[in-house]
GROMACS .gro file of C-alpha atoms in nm:
model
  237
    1UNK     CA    1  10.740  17.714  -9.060
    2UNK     CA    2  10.955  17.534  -8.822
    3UNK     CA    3  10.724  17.224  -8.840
    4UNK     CA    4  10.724  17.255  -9.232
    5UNK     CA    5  11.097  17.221  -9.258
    6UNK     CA    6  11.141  16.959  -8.988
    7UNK     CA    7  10.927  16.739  -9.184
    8UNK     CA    8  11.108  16.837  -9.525
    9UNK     CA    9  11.426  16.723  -9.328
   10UNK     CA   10  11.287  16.356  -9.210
   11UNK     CA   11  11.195  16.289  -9.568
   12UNK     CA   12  11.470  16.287  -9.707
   13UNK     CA   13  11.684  16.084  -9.406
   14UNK     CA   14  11.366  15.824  -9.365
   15UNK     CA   15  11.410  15.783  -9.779
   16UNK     CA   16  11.770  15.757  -9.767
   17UNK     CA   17  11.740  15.478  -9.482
   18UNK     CA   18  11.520  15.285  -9.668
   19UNK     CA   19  11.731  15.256  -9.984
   20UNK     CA   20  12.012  15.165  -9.764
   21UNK     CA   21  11.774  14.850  -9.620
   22UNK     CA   22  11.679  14.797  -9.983
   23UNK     CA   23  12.024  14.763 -10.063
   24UNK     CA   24  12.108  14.528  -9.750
   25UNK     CA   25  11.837  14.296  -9.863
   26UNK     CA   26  11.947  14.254 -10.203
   27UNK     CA   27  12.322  14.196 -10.154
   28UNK     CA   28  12.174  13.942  -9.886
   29UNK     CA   29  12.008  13.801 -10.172
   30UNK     CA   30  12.297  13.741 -10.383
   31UNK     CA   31  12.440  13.385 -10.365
   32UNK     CA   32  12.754  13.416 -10.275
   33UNK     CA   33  13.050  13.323 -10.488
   34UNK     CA   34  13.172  12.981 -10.493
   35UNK     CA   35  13.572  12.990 -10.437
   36UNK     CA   36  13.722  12.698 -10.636
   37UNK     CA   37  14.045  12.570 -10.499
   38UNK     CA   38  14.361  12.455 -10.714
   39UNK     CA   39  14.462  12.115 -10.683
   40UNK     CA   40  14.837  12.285 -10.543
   41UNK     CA   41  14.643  12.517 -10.268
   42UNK     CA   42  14.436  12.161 -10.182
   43UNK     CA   43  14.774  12.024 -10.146
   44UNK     CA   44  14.923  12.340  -9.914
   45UNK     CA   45  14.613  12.319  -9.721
   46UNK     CA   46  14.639  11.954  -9.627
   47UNK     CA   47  15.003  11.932  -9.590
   48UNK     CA   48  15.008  12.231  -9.310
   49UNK     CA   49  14.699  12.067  -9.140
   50UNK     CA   50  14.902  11.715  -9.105
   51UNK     CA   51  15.218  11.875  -9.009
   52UNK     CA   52  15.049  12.097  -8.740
   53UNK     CA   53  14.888  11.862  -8.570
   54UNK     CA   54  15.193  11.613  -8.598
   55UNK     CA   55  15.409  11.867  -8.441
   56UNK     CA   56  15.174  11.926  -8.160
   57UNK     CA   57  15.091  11.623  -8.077
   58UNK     CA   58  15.445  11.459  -8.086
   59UNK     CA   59  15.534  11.822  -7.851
   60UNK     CA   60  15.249  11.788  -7.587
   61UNK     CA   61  15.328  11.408  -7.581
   62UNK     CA   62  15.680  11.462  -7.464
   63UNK     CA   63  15.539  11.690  -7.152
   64UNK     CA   64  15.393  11.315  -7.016
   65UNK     CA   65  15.629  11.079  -7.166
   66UNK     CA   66  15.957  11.259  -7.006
   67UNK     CA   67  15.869  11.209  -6.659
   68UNK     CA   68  15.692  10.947  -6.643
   69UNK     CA   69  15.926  10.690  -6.838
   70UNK     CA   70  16.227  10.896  -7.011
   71UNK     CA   71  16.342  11.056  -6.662
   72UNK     CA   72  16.368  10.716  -6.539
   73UNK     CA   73  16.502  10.521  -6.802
   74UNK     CA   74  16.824  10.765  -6.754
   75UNK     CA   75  16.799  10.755  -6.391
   76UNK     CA   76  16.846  10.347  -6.432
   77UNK     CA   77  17.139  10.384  -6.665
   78UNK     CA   78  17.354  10.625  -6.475
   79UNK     CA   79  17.285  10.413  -6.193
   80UNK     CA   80  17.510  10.164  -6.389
   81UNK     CA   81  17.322   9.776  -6.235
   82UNK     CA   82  17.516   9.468  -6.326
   83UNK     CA   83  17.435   9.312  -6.615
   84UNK     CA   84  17.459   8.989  -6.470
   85UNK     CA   85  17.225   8.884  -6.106
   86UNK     CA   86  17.338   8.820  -5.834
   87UNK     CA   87  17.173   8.600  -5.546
   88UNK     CA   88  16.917   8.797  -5.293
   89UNK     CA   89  16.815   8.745  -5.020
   90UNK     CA   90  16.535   8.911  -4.774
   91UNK     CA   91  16.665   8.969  -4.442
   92UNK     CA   92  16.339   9.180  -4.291
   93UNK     CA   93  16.109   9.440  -4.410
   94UNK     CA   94  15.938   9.755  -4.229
   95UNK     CA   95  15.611   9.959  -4.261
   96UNK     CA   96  15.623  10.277  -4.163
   97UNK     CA   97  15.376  10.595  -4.181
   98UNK     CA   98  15.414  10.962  -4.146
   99UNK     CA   99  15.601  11.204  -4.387
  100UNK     CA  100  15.864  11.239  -4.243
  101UNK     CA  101  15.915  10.851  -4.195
  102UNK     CA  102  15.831  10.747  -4.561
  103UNK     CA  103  16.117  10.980  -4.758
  104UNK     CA  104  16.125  10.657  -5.009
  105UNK     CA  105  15.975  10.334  -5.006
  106UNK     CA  106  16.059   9.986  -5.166
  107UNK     CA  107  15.728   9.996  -5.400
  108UNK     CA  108  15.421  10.245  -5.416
  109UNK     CA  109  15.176  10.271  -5.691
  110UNK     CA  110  15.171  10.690  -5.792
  111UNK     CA  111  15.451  10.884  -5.813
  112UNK     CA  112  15.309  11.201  -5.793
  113UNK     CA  113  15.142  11.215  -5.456
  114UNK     CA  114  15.329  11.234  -5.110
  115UNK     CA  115  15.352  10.917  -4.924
  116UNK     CA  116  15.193  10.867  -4.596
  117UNK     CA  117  15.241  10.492  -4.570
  118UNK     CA  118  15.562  10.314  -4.676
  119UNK     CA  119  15.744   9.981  -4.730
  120UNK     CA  120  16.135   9.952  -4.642
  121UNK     CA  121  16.249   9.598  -4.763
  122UNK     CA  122  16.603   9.516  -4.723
  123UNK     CA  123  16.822   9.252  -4.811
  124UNK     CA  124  17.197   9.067  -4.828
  125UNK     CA  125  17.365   8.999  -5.147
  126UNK     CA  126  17.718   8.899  -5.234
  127UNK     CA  127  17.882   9.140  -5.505
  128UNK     CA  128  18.112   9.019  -5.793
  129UNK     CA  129  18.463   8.933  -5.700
  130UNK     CA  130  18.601   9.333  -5.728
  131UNK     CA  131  18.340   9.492  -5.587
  132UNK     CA  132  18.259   9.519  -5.211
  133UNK     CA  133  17.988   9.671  -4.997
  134UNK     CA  134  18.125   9.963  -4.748
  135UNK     CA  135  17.831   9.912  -4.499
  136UNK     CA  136  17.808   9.511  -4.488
  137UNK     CA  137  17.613   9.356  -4.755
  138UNK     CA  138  17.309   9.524  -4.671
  139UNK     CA  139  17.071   9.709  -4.944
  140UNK     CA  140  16.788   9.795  -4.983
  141UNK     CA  141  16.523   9.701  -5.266
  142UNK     CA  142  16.339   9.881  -5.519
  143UNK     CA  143  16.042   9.825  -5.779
  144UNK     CA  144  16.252  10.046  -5.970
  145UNK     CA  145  16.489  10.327  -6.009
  146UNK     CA  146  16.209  10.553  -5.868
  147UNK     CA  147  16.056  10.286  -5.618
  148UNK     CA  148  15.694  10.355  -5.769
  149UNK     CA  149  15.492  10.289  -6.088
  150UNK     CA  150  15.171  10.233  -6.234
  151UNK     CA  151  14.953   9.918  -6.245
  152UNK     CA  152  14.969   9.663  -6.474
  153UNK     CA  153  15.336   9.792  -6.490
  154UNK     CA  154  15.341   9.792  -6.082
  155UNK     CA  155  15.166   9.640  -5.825
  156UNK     CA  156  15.272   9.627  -5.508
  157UNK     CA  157  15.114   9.382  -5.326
  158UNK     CA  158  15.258   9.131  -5.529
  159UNK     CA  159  15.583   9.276  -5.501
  160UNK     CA  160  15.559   9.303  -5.141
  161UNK     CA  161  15.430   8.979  -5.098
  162UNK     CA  162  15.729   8.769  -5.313
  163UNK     CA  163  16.062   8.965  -5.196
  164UNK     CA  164  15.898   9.111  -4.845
  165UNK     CA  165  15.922   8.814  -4.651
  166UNK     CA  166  16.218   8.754  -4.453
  167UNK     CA  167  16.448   8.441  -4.612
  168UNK     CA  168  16.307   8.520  -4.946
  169UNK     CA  169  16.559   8.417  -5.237
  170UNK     CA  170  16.564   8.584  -5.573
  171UNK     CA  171  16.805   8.709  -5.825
  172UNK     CA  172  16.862   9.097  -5.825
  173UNK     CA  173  17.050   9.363  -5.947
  174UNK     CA  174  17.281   9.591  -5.761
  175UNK     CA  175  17.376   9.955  -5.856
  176UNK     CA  176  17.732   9.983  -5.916
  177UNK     CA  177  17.726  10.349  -5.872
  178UNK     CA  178  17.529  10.296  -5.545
  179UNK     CA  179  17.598  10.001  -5.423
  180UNK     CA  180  17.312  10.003  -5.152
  181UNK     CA  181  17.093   9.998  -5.419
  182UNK     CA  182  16.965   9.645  -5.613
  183UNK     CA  183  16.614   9.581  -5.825
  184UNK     CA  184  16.445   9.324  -5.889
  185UNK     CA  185  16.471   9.359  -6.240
  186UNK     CA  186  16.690   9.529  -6.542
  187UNK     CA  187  16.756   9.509  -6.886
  188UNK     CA  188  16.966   9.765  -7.051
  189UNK     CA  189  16.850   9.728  -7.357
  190UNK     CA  190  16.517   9.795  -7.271
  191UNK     CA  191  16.618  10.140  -7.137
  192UNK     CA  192  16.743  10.226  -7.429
  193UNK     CA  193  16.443  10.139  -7.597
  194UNK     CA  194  16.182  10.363  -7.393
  195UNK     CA  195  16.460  10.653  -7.420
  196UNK     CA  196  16.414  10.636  -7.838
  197UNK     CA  197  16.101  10.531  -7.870
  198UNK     CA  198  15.929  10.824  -7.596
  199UNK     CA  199  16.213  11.093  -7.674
  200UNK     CA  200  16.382  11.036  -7.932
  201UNK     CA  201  16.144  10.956  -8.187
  202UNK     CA  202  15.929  11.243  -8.100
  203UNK     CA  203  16.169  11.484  -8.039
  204UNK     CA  204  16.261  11.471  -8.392
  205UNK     CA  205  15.946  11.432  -8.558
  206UNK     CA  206  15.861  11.798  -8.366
  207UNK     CA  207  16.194  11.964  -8.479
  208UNK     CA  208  16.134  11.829  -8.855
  209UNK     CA  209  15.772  11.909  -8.914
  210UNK     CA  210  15.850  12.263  -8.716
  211UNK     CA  211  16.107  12.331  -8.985
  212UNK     CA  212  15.904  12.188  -9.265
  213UNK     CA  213  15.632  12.466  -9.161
  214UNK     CA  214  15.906  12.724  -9.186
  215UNK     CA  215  16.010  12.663  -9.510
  216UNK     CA  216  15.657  12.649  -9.612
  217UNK     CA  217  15.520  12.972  -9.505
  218UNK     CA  218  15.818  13.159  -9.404
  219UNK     CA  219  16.050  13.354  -9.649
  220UNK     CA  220  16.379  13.179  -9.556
  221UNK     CA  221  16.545  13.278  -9.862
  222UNK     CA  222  16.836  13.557  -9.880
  223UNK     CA  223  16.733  13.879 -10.018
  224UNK     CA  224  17.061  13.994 -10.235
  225UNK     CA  225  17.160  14.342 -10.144
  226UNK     CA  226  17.194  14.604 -10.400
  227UNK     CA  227  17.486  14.679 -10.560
  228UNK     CA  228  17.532  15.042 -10.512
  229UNK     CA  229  17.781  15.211 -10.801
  230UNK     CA  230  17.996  15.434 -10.655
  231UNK     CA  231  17.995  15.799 -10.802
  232UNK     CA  232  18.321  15.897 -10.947
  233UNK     CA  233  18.401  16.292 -10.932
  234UNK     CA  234  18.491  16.284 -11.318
  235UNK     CA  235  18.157  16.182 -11.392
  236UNK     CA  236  18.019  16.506 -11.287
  237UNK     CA  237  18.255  16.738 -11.477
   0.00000   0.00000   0.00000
């Protein structure tokens, strides 16, 4: 009896799985309905996908373009350099190694890495008619701001090998904030440039499409409270 009724019991669950693999197979069967979009959901779609990737790209771009150029675009206008040159000239120049030697160094090609081997190049110049030098006319000169850059922008063996030779005469640029301080080259204007054109510019384009995605998919409009009547005790007599 007990092997009579076991088998009565697998019938029924081996007959009910196979209708359920019936039924698998046939929904599997069944094409699939085709979802046709509206030309405004088209639209939506499209518009989020170009503002997305507009705002992330012009936000991630800002994480290389700040240091590398914005930081020292500013750095070179605080400095506050002449707009005018002044007369150069190369009175000796010094290689050092070793950390602790190389804290800065007339030119080097990377920023990033520390500096093992350096180039101190100094120089005389004479200073407009108010403005005078508290340690002699001595200075020292930089690439740039930063004293470093990347080639084609930078390369410091031709930098090193024009201005680095003792009696070397060139027009420069002193630091009126730092008066120890002159550069080969500056234009203001140009600053100004690389400050709108690497923040500027894509700050805003991150902060408009940002709040063009908000008022696309967020509920930014103000829900009106209801007006609750206030219950008056005459009403209830």
């Amino acid at each position: 009896m007990k092997g009579g009724s076991s088998e009565l019991l697998l019938d029924p669950q081996a007959e009910l799985r196979k209708r359920k693999l019936l039924d698998l197979a046939a929904n599997a069967k069944k094409p699939k309905p085709i979802v046709h979009r509206t030309c405004r959901q088209k639209f939506w779609f499209y518009a989020t996908s170009f503002f997305t990737m507009s705002a992330v790209s012009a936000g991630s771009s800002l994480l290389f373009l700040v240091p590398l150029y914005v930081d020292p675009a500013i750095s070179t206008l605080v400095a506050d350099f002449t707009p005018e040159p002044v007369t150069c000239i190369t009175i000796r120049k010094e290689d050092h190694s070793g950390i602790f030697n190389c804290t800065w160094s007339s030119c080097r090609e990377g920023c990033t890495s520390d500096m093992y081997k350096c180039t101190h190049i100094y120089v005389n110049y004479t200073p407009y008619g108010n403005d005078t030098l508290e340690d002699g006319n001595e200075a020292v000169l930089l690439v740039n701001i930063k004293g470093c850059g990347y080639p084609p922008d930078v390369t410091c063996s031709n930098f090193t090998h024009s201005y680095g030779e003792p009696g070397a005469e060139f027009p420069c640029y002193y630091s009126r904030q730092n008066r120890t301080i002159v550069m080969r080259h500056y234009n203001r204007d140009r600053q100004v440039e690389v400050i709108i054109n690497y923040f500027a510019i894509p700050f805003v384009i991150t902060v408009v499409t940002s709040v063009v995605l908000c008022v696309m998919h967020c509920d930014c409009r103000r829900s009106q409270v209801p007006v609750l009547r206030r219950t008056r005790i005459h009403d209830h007599r």
